[in-house]
């Protein structure tokens, strides 16, 4: 009874679509125009991806730090390593560059060689004063510049590690962007239209190769590269799928219809992003090409079924009704499972993945509905396909492949299971070698010039990713106590000894510099004052900062004197090594700072990202399990057979295991970009299993329960579509490897790999498992056939 109702429902849907063709087309055009208007809301994201929920403790700690000290990711560094830099011509060009940047409204502060300040003692007023390090009038003298070079590297330890590397001779300047603009579009305008042209002009004038880095710069150039790749992905995906589609169907008409559907699907995906006012991120940028690759499979199923029906009875009206009533429910299920695979990202608690999961799942269903109505409507206005358009249905290589598959499934099921078992063992060994890792800049293009600059700063200054340590002394002016500063100094010595971290900067450095200045700038006095020296040295420092804009302490101590910060920078070492660094720092902090008197927090973008990666990997594994259970439940509802569901799930878990194993063998870590593969791939690969099971169930009813006959007839009919869709999906996702972003390359390559294994699993393992699970019934059929 239930089946009759279902068939009647889909036949009714078919009649509605075919009777209201013009009305439906007008609605689709109106909807497309409406969504196209939403494109005006599209813009690139100008902030880093926060992988943690807002209420996570690491996010709360980071926000607490920002409340005390403001945005910490606003530093752009410009540096060089050139022994010939200190000449009048080069210095004049550098001075012009830095002065022009300082005048930019987007810049808060520039700390650079040309206007470097030196701390000196004013004995008359008993205070320290900041005096220019360089006398600009003398910079036309080469000998004077050589003196400056020597003085910088030998007499100013305060700036060592901050502005220069004494051992290698590299020098850099620090450009602090306005904190209110650093996460807005104005940052992009400043970087692209102001900073980059000035850098290029300097390099052309002097021949000195400047290295530019810092999170605002990296994010801006990275976003520009990502923006350029969106068109590449869409064009590449359309070209690949249309060429493969034409190769299989040899029909310009069918190919043109499919491309039009996909283009509308892309327009809808951009429109949905605009409708929700979502930004274009590294993830949402791949939604349009995903829709192309996934959407083409609907076209293949429907057009292939239409041509099969025409070949069978040459009745267009009957064929059009059947592609809706017969394929409609199966393709609905396949698209639902794909959408569920994406929708599970919404339960991770991460905003970025929520947006990606929501928009992709909506558009997967949208492009299904689009295909379901456009294919039959457009074909209803066209003449019947010619014989040449149906030729692919009887192609020798397809028939040969299906004959081979049928023979293996019939006679060599033990071989299939043996290979399955061996692959499973192989996979488990590989999985045991997998590591969880990720980095803030590791996903960025290795070939990009800014990535090479990152490597320069890692070598010369130990990195550009900020790591912050906030110290709460639990009392006002507690930071300036000598006991606190000694504890901070001990911690800073530990940080300085760690090769993964740069030389730290805090109020301690300034107090040491104050002592050096008090003793007339002698570098051997760059150290914390003794108890006896503390009173008069700090009184000089306090007098210096009264009513002064040049208060060097305000960046590292809050206005109450209760909170201090220690800033260091980190190499791109990956989350696994970062966790070890964090553990070592926590151990030292617990040793130095008594918990009843101090509260010390580790934070900063690098640490938040590390926590986010670990959190996300755990949540995405949970979402994969959830996706498998939901899809299994959906199939159980549809087929009402636990055996059929088990056969489908077992078949499609194997490709995930093989891919995991390969990741372990090839050292590909488990990180946000690679963990996404599994939910996406499972949601897509199980589609072919559903198509097979739906046809098998239909044929089982038609043949009065004959197992073998139903299995092989289902294999014959769905095998062509399984092969076609798998090849298109494999090569479609392979277009993602054209990206310069390693995360996108891994996503495309690993999904293609998984779907390749899934194709053979669905063609060989699935029908073999059905026959094995129904072994008793199949044997009974064989006995009945022998008796007859």
PDB file of C-alpha atoms in Angstrom, residues 419-698:
ATOM      1  CA  UNK A 419      40.812  -8.004  -1.042  1.00  0.00           C
ATOM      2  CA  UNK A 420      38.367  -6.013   1.130  1.00  0.00           C
ATOM      3  CA  UNK A 421      39.908  -7.525   4.275  1.00  0.00           C
ATOM      4  CA  UNK A 422      43.483  -6.919   3.138  1.00  0.00           C
ATOM      5  CA  UNK A 423      42.674  -3.287   2.255  1.00  0.00           C
ATOM      6  CA  UNK A 424      41.058  -2.878   5.671  1.00  0.00           C
ATOM      7  CA  UNK A 425      44.176  -4.197   7.449  1.00  0.00           C
ATOM      8  CA  UNK A 426      46.343  -1.978   5.230  1.00  0.00           C
ATOM      9  CA  UNK A 427      44.136   0.991   6.153  1.00  0.00           C
ATOM     10  CA  UNK A 428      44.199   0.326   9.899  1.00  0.00           C
ATOM     11  CA  UNK A 429      48.015   0.258   9.874  1.00  0.00           C
ATOM     12  CA  UNK A 430      48.043   3.569   7.962  1.00  0.00           C
ATOM     13  CA  UNK A 431      45.457   5.151  10.274  1.00  0.00           C
ATOM     14  CA  UNK A 432      47.652   4.307  13.282  1.00  0.00           C
ATOM     15  CA  UNK A 433      50.363   6.524  11.745  1.00  0.00           C
ATOM     16  CA  UNK A 434      48.096   9.548  11.261  1.00  0.00           C
ATOM     17  CA  UNK A 435      48.815  12.760  13.161  1.00  0.00           C
ATOM     18  CA  UNK A 436      46.616  15.723  14.044  1.00  0.00           C
ATOM     19  CA  UNK A 437      48.282  18.937  12.922  1.00  0.00           C
ATOM     20  CA  UNK A 438      47.578  22.279  11.319  1.00  0.00           C
ATOM     21  CA  UNK A 439      48.939  25.789  11.234  1.00  0.00           C
ATOM     22  CA  UNK A 440      47.689  29.334  10.790  1.00  0.00           C
ATOM     23  CA  UNK A 441      49.723  29.834   7.612  1.00  0.00           C
ATOM     24  CA  UNK A 442      50.337  26.206   6.596  1.00  0.00           C
ATOM     25  CA  UNK A 443      47.288  26.175   4.278  1.00  0.00           C
ATOM     26  CA  UNK A 444      48.536  29.185   2.325  1.00  0.00           C
ATOM     27  CA  UNK A 445      50.136  28.968  -1.139  1.00  0.00           C
ATOM     28  CA  UNK A 446      53.761  27.815  -0.848  1.00  0.00           C
ATOM     29  CA  UNK A 447      54.579  29.423  -4.195  1.00  0.00           C
ATOM     30  CA  UNK A 448      53.350  32.884  -3.141  1.00  0.00           C
ATOM     31  CA  UNK A 449      55.980  35.585  -2.587  1.00  0.00           C
ATOM     32  CA  UNK A 450      54.566  36.382   0.858  1.00  0.00           C
ATOM     33  CA  UNK A 451      55.102  32.748   1.910  1.00  0.00           C
ATOM     34  CA  UNK A 452      58.813  33.052   1.048  1.00  0.00           C
ATOM     35  CA  UNK A 453      58.880  36.230   3.134  1.00  0.00           C
ATOM     36  CA  UNK A 454      57.348  34.292   6.040  1.00  0.00           C
ATOM     37  CA  UNK A 455      60.233  31.809   5.796  1.00  0.00           C
ATOM     38  CA  UNK A 456      62.671  34.757   5.881  1.00  0.00           C
ATOM     39  CA  UNK A 457      61.163  36.038   9.145  1.00  0.00           C
ATOM     40  CA  UNK A 458      61.106  32.551  10.622  1.00  0.00           C
ATOM     41  CA  UNK A 459      64.816  32.226   9.931  1.00  0.00           C
ATOM     42  CA  UNK A 460      65.820  35.760  10.971  1.00  0.00           C
ATOM     43  CA  UNK A 461      63.302  36.602  13.722  1.00  0.00           C
ATOM     44  CA  UNK A 462      61.718  33.225  14.606  1.00  0.00           C
ATOM     45  CA  UNK A 463      58.301  33.811  13.044  1.00  0.00           C
ATOM     46  CA  UNK A 464      55.412  36.235  12.599  1.00  0.00           C
ATOM     47  CA  UNK A 465      52.517  34.496  14.384  1.00  0.00           C
ATOM     48  CA  UNK A 466      51.781  36.351  17.643  1.00  0.00           C
ATOM     49  CA  UNK A 467      51.725  34.527  20.977  1.00  0.00           C
ATOM     50  CA  UNK A 468      50.723  36.578  24.024  1.00  0.00           C
ATOM     51  CA  UNK A 469      51.159  35.968  27.736  1.00  0.00           C
ATOM     52  CA  UNK A 470      48.988  38.119  30.012  1.00  0.00           C
ATOM     53  CA  UNK A 471      49.969  38.411  33.670  1.00  0.00           C
ATOM     54  CA  UNK A 472      47.399  39.535  36.242  1.00  0.00           C
ATOM     55  CA  UNK A 473      49.186  40.605  39.442  1.00  0.00           C
ATOM     56  CA  UNK A 474      45.793  40.870  41.234  1.00  0.00           C
ATOM     57  CA  UNK A 475      46.617  44.353  42.546  1.00  0.00           C
ATOM     58  CA  UNK A 476      47.053  47.829  41.123  1.00  0.00           C
ATOM     59  CA  UNK A 477      50.618  48.795  40.132  1.00  0.00           C
ATOM     60  CA  UNK A 478      51.678  45.228  40.910  1.00  0.00           C
ATOM     61  CA  UNK A 479      53.500  44.983  37.567  1.00  0.00           C
ATOM     62  CA  UNK A 480      56.144  47.563  38.553  1.00  0.00           C
ATOM     63  CA  UNK A 481      57.245  45.623  41.620  1.00  0.00           C
ATOM     64  CA  UNK A 482      60.776  44.330  41.164  1.00  0.00           C
ATOM     65  CA  UNK A 483      59.783  40.823  42.315  1.00  0.00           C
ATOM     66  CA  UNK A 484      57.166  40.657  39.514  1.00  0.00           C
ATOM     67  CA  UNK A 485      59.635  41.854  36.903  1.00  0.00           C
ATOM     68  CA  UNK A 486      62.215  39.300  37.981  1.00  0.00           C
ATOM     69  CA  UNK A 487      59.627  36.557  37.547  1.00  0.00           C
ATOM     70  CA  UNK A 488      58.727  37.928  34.110  1.00  0.00           C
ATOM     71  CA  UNK A 489      62.428  38.095  33.209  1.00  0.00           C
ATOM     72  CA  UNK A 490      62.901  34.453  34.181  1.00  0.00           C
ATOM     73  CA  UNK A 491      59.955  33.475  31.998  1.00  0.00           C
ATOM     74  CA  UNK A 492      61.318  35.585  29.134  1.00  0.00           C
ATOM     75  CA  UNK A 493      64.673  33.808  29.395  1.00  0.00           C
ATOM     76  CA  UNK A 494      62.847  30.492  28.998  1.00  0.00           C
ATOM     77  CA  UNK A 495      60.988  31.828  25.955  1.00  0.00           C
ATOM     78  CA  UNK A 496      64.229  33.153  24.420  1.00  0.00           C
ATOM     79  CA  UNK A 497      65.827  29.700  24.822  1.00  0.00           C
ATOM     80  CA  UNK A 498      63.045  27.978  22.854  1.00  0.00           C
ATOM     81  CA  UNK A 499      63.931  27.755  19.128  1.00  0.00           C
ATOM     82  CA  UNK A 500      60.244  27.861  18.137  1.00  0.00           C
ATOM     83  CA  UNK A 501      59.735  31.326  19.670  1.00  0.00           C
ATOM     84  CA  UNK A 502      61.197  34.774  19.012  1.00  0.00           C
ATOM     85  CA  UNK A 503      62.852  37.029  21.570  1.00  0.00           C
ATOM     86  CA  UNK A 504      60.007  38.259  23.840  1.00  0.00           C
ATOM     87  CA  UNK A 505      59.138  41.903  24.463  1.00  0.00           C
ATOM     88  CA  UNK A 506      57.550  43.339  27.614  1.00  0.00           C
ATOM     89  CA  UNK A 507      57.885  46.113  30.205  1.00  0.00           C
ATOM     90  CA  UNK A 508      60.945  44.194  31.444  1.00  0.00           C
ATOM     91  CA  UNK A 509      62.856  45.154  28.268  1.00  0.00           C
ATOM     92  CA  UNK A 510      62.061  48.817  28.843  1.00  0.00           C
ATOM     93  CA  UNK A 511      63.123  48.707  32.499  1.00  0.00           C
ATOM     94  CA  UNK A 512      66.416  47.082  31.444  1.00  0.00           C
ATOM     95  CA  UNK A 513      66.864  49.789  28.827  1.00  0.00           C
ATOM     96  CA  UNK A 514      66.185  52.410  31.509  1.00  0.00           C
ATOM     97  CA  UNK A 515      69.079  51.076  33.579  1.00  0.00           C
ATOM     98  CA  UNK A 516      71.326  51.105  30.499  1.00  0.00           C
ATOM     99  CA  UNK A 517      70.332  54.730  29.828  1.00  0.00           C
ATOM    100  CA  UNK A 518      70.932  55.652  33.489  1.00  0.00           C
ATOM    101  CA  UNK A 519      74.509  54.378  33.113  1.00  0.00           C
ATOM    102  CA  UNK A 520      75.040  56.528  30.012  1.00  0.00           C
ATOM    103  CA  UNK A 521      74.027  53.922  27.425  1.00  0.00           C
ATOM    104  CA  UNK A 522      76.631  51.288  28.220  1.00  0.00           C
ATOM    105  CA  UNK A 523      75.239  47.990  26.826  1.00  0.00           C
ATOM    106  CA  UNK A 524      76.646  45.879  29.723  1.00  0.00           C
ATOM    107  CA  UNK A 525      74.082  47.601  32.000  1.00  0.00           C
ATOM    108  CA  UNK A 526      71.133  46.300  29.942  1.00  0.00           C
ATOM    109  CA  UNK A 527      69.644  44.364  32.883  1.00  0.00           C
ATOM    110  CA  UNK A 528      67.040  44.712  35.617  1.00  0.00           C
ATOM    111  CA  UNK A 529      67.974  47.186  38.376  1.00  0.00           C
ATOM    112  CA  UNK A 530      68.940  45.929  41.778  1.00  0.00           C
ATOM    113  CA  UNK A 531      66.809  46.686  44.844  1.00  0.00           C
ATOM    114  CA  UNK A 532      69.046  49.683  45.614  1.00  0.00           C
ATOM    115  CA  UNK A 533      68.867  51.028  42.021  1.00  0.00           C
ATOM    116  CA  UNK A 534      65.146  50.447  41.569  1.00  0.00           C
ATOM    117  CA  UNK A 535      63.845  53.566  43.339  1.00  0.00           C
ATOM    118  CA  UNK A 536      65.785  56.244  41.484  1.00  0.00           C
ATOM    119  CA  UNK A 537      65.782  54.490  38.068  1.00  0.00           C
ATOM    120  CA  UNK A 538      62.014  53.992  38.152  1.00  0.00           C
ATOM    121  CA  UNK A 539      61.503  57.575  39.342  1.00  0.00           C
ATOM    122  CA  UNK A 540      63.367  58.711  36.218  1.00  0.00           C
ATOM    123  CA  UNK A 541      61.093  56.489  34.119  1.00  0.00           C
ATOM    124  CA  UNK A 542      57.921  57.845  35.773  1.00  0.00           C
ATOM    125  CA  UNK A 543      59.012  61.445  35.258  1.00  0.00           C
ATOM    126  CA  UNK A 544      59.715  60.671  31.606  1.00  0.00           C
ATOM    127  CA  UNK A 545      56.211  59.360  30.930  1.00  0.00           C
ATOM    128  CA  UNK A 546      54.273  62.085  32.712  1.00  0.00           C
ATOM    129  CA  UNK A 547      52.270  64.174  30.229  1.00  0.00           C
ATOM    130  CA  UNK A 548      54.144  62.501  27.382  1.00  0.00           C
ATOM    131  CA  UNK A 549      52.808  60.969  24.187  1.00  0.00           C
ATOM    132  CA  UNK A 550      55.917  58.787  24.003  1.00  0.00           C
ATOM    133  CA  UNK A 551      54.837  56.517  26.846  1.00  0.00           C
ATOM    134  CA  UNK A 552      56.553  53.311  25.812  1.00  0.00           C
ATOM    135  CA  UNK A 553      54.996  51.377  28.702  1.00  0.00           C
ATOM    136  CA  UNK A 554      51.331  51.729  27.720  1.00  0.00           C
ATOM    137  CA  UNK A 555      51.511  48.989  25.068  1.00  0.00           C
ATOM    138  CA  UNK A 556      52.745  46.434  27.627  1.00  0.00           C
ATOM    139  CA  UNK A 557      51.087  47.503  30.876  1.00  0.00           C
ATOM    140  CA  UNK A 558      47.429  48.415  31.297  1.00  0.00           C
ATOM    141  CA  UNK A 559      46.385  51.800  32.749  1.00  0.00           C
ATOM    142  CA  UNK A 560      45.975  50.390  36.293  1.00  0.00           C
ATOM    143  CA  UNK A 561      49.407  48.755  36.368  1.00  0.00           C
ATOM    144  CA  UNK A 562      47.742  45.450  37.341  1.00  0.00           C
ATOM    145  CA  UNK A 563      48.101  43.650  33.998  1.00  0.00           C
ATOM    146  CA  UNK A 564      51.241  43.104  31.935  1.00  0.00           C
ATOM    147  CA  UNK A 565      51.781  41.363  28.630  1.00  0.00           C
ATOM    148  CA  UNK A 566      54.735  39.489  27.182  1.00  0.00           C
ATOM    149  CA  UNK A 567      54.677  39.361  23.391  1.00  0.00           C
ATOM    150  CA  UNK A 568      56.580  36.793  21.381  1.00  0.00           C
ATOM    151  CA  UNK A 569      56.231  35.409  17.858  1.00  0.00           C
ATOM    152  CA  UNK A 570      56.048  31.831  16.742  1.00  0.00           C
ATOM    153  CA  UNK A 571      57.391  29.799  13.864  1.00  0.00           C
ATOM    154  CA  UNK A 572      54.876  27.928  11.692  1.00  0.00           C
ATOM    155  CA  UNK A 573      55.470  24.688  13.605  1.00  0.00           C
ATOM    156  CA  UNK A 574      52.048  23.024  13.397  1.00  0.00           C
ATOM    157  CA  UNK A 575      49.535  22.372  16.145  1.00  0.00           C
ATOM    158  CA  UNK A 576      51.211  19.174  17.397  1.00  0.00           C
ATOM    159  CA  UNK A 577      54.516  20.933  18.200  1.00  0.00           C
ATOM    160  CA  UNK A 578      52.655  24.024  19.366  1.00  0.00           C
ATOM    161  CA  UNK A 579      50.927  21.931  22.028  1.00  0.00           C
ATOM    162  CA  UNK A 580      54.362  20.865  23.333  1.00  0.00           C
ATOM    163  CA  UNK A 581      55.500  24.504  23.446  1.00  0.00           C
ATOM    164  CA  UNK A 582      52.350  25.428  25.362  1.00  0.00           C
ATOM    165  CA  UNK A 583      52.918  22.584  27.828  1.00  0.00           C
ATOM    166  CA  UNK A 584      56.516  23.675  28.440  1.00  0.00           C
ATOM    167  CA  UNK A 585      55.454  27.300  28.975  1.00  0.00           C
ATOM    168  CA  UNK A 586      52.662  26.319  31.373  1.00  0.00           C
ATOM    169  CA  UNK A 587      55.117  24.193  33.335  1.00  0.00           C
ATOM    170  CA  UNK A 588      57.515  27.140  33.696  1.00  0.00           C
ATOM    171  CA  UNK A 589      54.694  29.562  34.538  1.00  0.00           C
ATOM    172  CA  UNK A 590      53.413  27.277  37.301  1.00  0.00           C
ATOM    173  CA  UNK A 591      56.967  27.055  38.663  1.00  0.00           C
ATOM    174  CA  UNK A 592      57.591  30.832  38.668  1.00  0.00           C
ATOM    175  CA  UNK A 593      54.229  32.454  39.429  1.00  0.00           C
ATOM    176  CA  UNK A 594      52.356  31.392  42.607  1.00  0.00           C
ATOM    177  CA  UNK A 595      48.692  30.898  41.695  1.00  0.00           C
ATOM    178  CA  UNK A 596      47.459  32.695  44.810  1.00  0.00           C
ATOM    179  CA  UNK A 597      49.255  35.905  43.752  1.00  0.00           C
ATOM    180  CA  UNK A 598      49.237  35.762  39.950  1.00  0.00           C
ATOM    181  CA  UNK A 599      46.948  34.640  37.173  1.00  0.00           C
ATOM    182  CA  UNK A 600      48.861  33.994  33.949  1.00  0.00           C
ATOM    183  CA  UNK A 601      47.091  33.390  30.635  1.00  0.00           C
ATOM    184  CA  UNK A 602      48.545  32.142  27.359  1.00  0.00           C
ATOM    185  CA  UNK A 603      46.665  33.526  24.374  1.00  0.00           C
ATOM    186  CA  UNK A 604      47.108  35.119  20.938  1.00  0.00           C
ATOM    187  CA  UNK A 605      46.013  34.155  17.436  1.00  0.00           C
ATOM    188  CA  UNK A 606      48.506  31.300  17.091  1.00  0.00           C
ATOM    189  CA  UNK A 607      47.330  29.601  20.285  1.00  0.00           C
ATOM    190  CA  UNK A 608      43.626  30.150  19.575  1.00  0.00           C
ATOM    191  CA  UNK A 609      44.152  28.528  16.157  1.00  0.00           C
ATOM    192  CA  UNK A 610      45.928  25.544  17.733  1.00  0.00           C
ATOM    193  CA  UNK A 611      43.071  25.047  20.183  1.00  0.00           C
ATOM    194  CA  UNK A 612      40.606  25.499  17.340  1.00  0.00           C
ATOM    195  CA  UNK A 613      42.250  22.823  15.196  1.00  0.00           C
ATOM    196  CA  UNK A 614      42.165  20.247  17.997  1.00  0.00           C
ATOM    197  CA  UNK A 615      38.579  21.166  18.841  1.00  0.00           C
ATOM    198  CA  UNK A 616      37.477  21.046  15.223  1.00  0.00           C
ATOM    199  CA  UNK A 617      39.081  17.689  14.429  1.00  0.00           C
ATOM    200  CA  UNK A 618      37.278  16.123  17.391  1.00  0.00           C
ATOM    201  CA  UNK A 619      33.957  17.692  16.422  1.00  0.00           C
ATOM    202  CA  UNK A 620      34.287  16.788  12.738  1.00  0.00           C
ATOM    203  CA  UNK A 621      34.909  13.146  13.650  1.00  0.00           C
ATOM    204  CA  UNK A 622      31.693  13.289  15.696  1.00  0.00           C
ATOM    205  CA  UNK A 623      29.883  14.929  12.766  1.00  0.00           C
ATOM    206  CA  UNK A 624      31.102  12.147  10.430  1.00  0.00           C
ATOM    207  CA  UNK A 625      29.720   9.491  12.788  1.00  0.00           C
ATOM    208  CA  UNK A 626      26.497  11.491  13.026  1.00  0.00           C
ATOM    209  CA  UNK A 627      26.318  11.728   9.201  1.00  0.00           C
ATOM    210  CA  UNK A 628      26.759   7.950   8.857  1.00  0.00           C
ATOM    211  CA  UNK A 629      24.030   7.282  11.430  1.00  0.00           C
ATOM    212  CA  UNK A 630      21.571   9.799   9.913  1.00  0.00           C
ATOM    213  CA  UNK A 631      22.146   8.520   6.368  1.00  0.00           C
ATOM    214  CA  UNK A 632      21.799   4.918   7.584  1.00  0.00           C
ATOM    215  CA  UNK A 633      18.552   5.877   9.335  1.00  0.00           C
ATOM    216  CA  UNK A 634      17.257   7.529   6.181  1.00  0.00           C
ATOM    217  CA  UNK A 635      18.067   4.427   4.132  1.00  0.00           C
ATOM    218  CA  UNK A 636      16.426   2.195   6.743  1.00  0.00           C
ATOM    219  CA  UNK A 637      13.253   4.282   6.455  1.00  0.00           C
ATOM    220  CA  UNK A 638      13.336   4.068   2.663  1.00  0.00           C
ATOM    221  CA  UNK A 639      14.221   0.391   2.220  1.00  0.00           C
ATOM    222  CA  UNK A 640      12.809  -1.097   5.447  1.00  0.00           C
ATOM    223  CA  UNK A 641      15.689  -3.594   5.449  1.00  0.00           C
ATOM    224  CA  UNK A 642      18.521  -3.646   7.957  1.00  0.00           C
ATOM    225  CA  UNK A 643      20.533  -5.943   5.672  1.00  0.00           C
ATOM    226  CA  UNK A 644      20.362  -3.495   2.762  1.00  0.00           C
ATOM    227  CA  UNK A 645      21.461  -0.626   4.992  1.00  0.00           C
ATOM    228  CA  UNK A 646      24.363  -2.649   6.420  1.00  0.00           C
ATOM    229  CA  UNK A 647      25.508  -3.629   2.926  1.00  0.00           C
ATOM    230  CA  UNK A 648      25.485   0.032   1.801  1.00  0.00           C
ATOM    231  CA  UNK A 649      27.269   1.388   4.906  1.00  0.00           C
ATOM    232  CA  UNK A 650      29.950  -1.359   4.966  1.00  0.00           C
ATOM    233  CA  UNK A 651      30.598  -0.784   1.257  1.00  0.00           C
ATOM    234  CA  UNK A 652      31.067   2.959   1.611  1.00  0.00           C
ATOM    235  CA  UNK A 653      33.049   2.987   4.850  1.00  0.00           C
ATOM    236  CA  UNK A 654      35.883   1.047   3.179  1.00  0.00           C
ATOM    237  CA  UNK A 655      36.863   3.947   0.828  1.00  0.00           C
ATOM    238  CA  UNK A 656      37.027   6.284   3.853  1.00  0.00           C
ATOM    239  CA  UNK A 657      39.305   3.806   5.631  1.00  0.00           C
ATOM    240  CA  UNK A 658      41.594   3.443   2.590  1.00  0.00           C
ATOM    241  CA  UNK A 659      41.913   7.213   2.231  1.00  0.00           C
ATOM    242  CA  UNK A 660      42.679   7.521   5.966  1.00  0.00           C
ATOM    243  CA  UNK A 661      45.317   4.823   5.600  1.00  0.00           C
ATOM    244  CA  UNK A 662      46.926   6.568   2.641  1.00  0.00           C
ATOM    245  CA  UNK A 663      47.010   9.823   4.630  1.00  0.00           C
ATOM    246  CA  UNK A 664      48.899   7.988   7.360  1.00  0.00           C
ATOM    247  CA  UNK A 665      51.387   6.398   4.947  1.00  0.00           C
ATOM    248  CA  UNK A 666      52.064   9.645   3.068  1.00  0.00           C
ATOM    249  CA  UNK A 667      52.278  11.778   6.215  1.00  0.00           C
ATOM    250  CA  UNK A 668      49.201  13.888   5.393  1.00  0.00           C
ATOM    251  CA  UNK A 669      48.006  15.164   8.798  1.00  0.00           C
ATOM    252  CA  UNK A 670      44.468  15.283  10.077  1.00  0.00           C
ATOM    253  CA  UNK A 671      43.587  18.992  10.022  1.00  0.00           C
ATOM    254  CA  UNK A 672      40.483  21.104   9.263  1.00  0.00           C
ATOM    255  CA  UNK A 673      40.910  20.896   5.475  1.00  0.00           C
ATOM    256  CA  UNK A 674      41.503  17.116   5.367  1.00  0.00           C
ATOM    257  CA  UNK A 675      38.924  16.072   7.972  1.00  0.00           C
ATOM    258  CA  UNK A 676      36.231  17.733   5.825  1.00  0.00           C
ATOM    259  CA  UNK A 677      36.910  15.085   3.181  1.00  0.00           C
ATOM    260  CA  UNK A 678      35.212  12.242   4.995  1.00  0.00           C
ATOM    261  CA  UNK A 679      31.733  13.677   5.616  1.00  0.00           C
ATOM    262  CA  UNK A 680      31.627  15.090   2.065  1.00  0.00           C
ATOM    263  CA  UNK A 681      32.923  11.905   0.420  1.00  0.00           C
ATOM    264  CA  UNK A 682      30.622   9.588   2.401  1.00  0.00           C
ATOM    265  CA  UNK A 683      27.571  11.705   1.628  1.00  0.00           C
ATOM    266  CA  UNK A 684      28.415  11.571  -2.095  1.00  0.00           C
ATOM    267  CA  UNK A 685      29.693   7.988  -2.425  1.00  0.00           C
ATOM    268  CA  UNK A 686      26.633   6.493  -0.731  1.00  0.00           C
ATOM    269  CA  UNK A 687      24.516   8.019  -3.550  1.00  0.00           C
ATOM    270  CA  UNK A 688      25.471   5.205  -5.929  1.00  0.00           C
ATOM    271  CA  UNK A 689      24.555   2.648  -3.271  1.00  0.00           C
ATOM    272  CA  UNK A 690      21.111   4.242  -2.914  1.00  0.00           C
ATOM    273  CA  UNK A 691      20.588   4.223  -6.704  1.00  0.00           C
ATOM    274  CA  UNK A 692      21.503   0.536  -6.816  1.00  0.00           C
ATOM    275  CA  UNK A 693      19.357  -0.362  -3.795  1.00  0.00           C
ATOM    276  CA  UNK A 694      16.349   1.580  -5.101  1.00  0.00           C
ATOM    277  CA  UNK A 695      16.539  -0.230  -8.460  1.00  0.00           C
ATOM    278  CA  UNK A 696      17.176  -3.589  -6.757  1.00  0.00           C
ATOM    279  CA  UNK A 697      14.151  -3.111  -4.495  1.00  0.00           C
ATOM    280  CA  UNK A 698      12.000  -2.117  -7.485  1.00  0.00           C
TER     281      UNK A 698
END
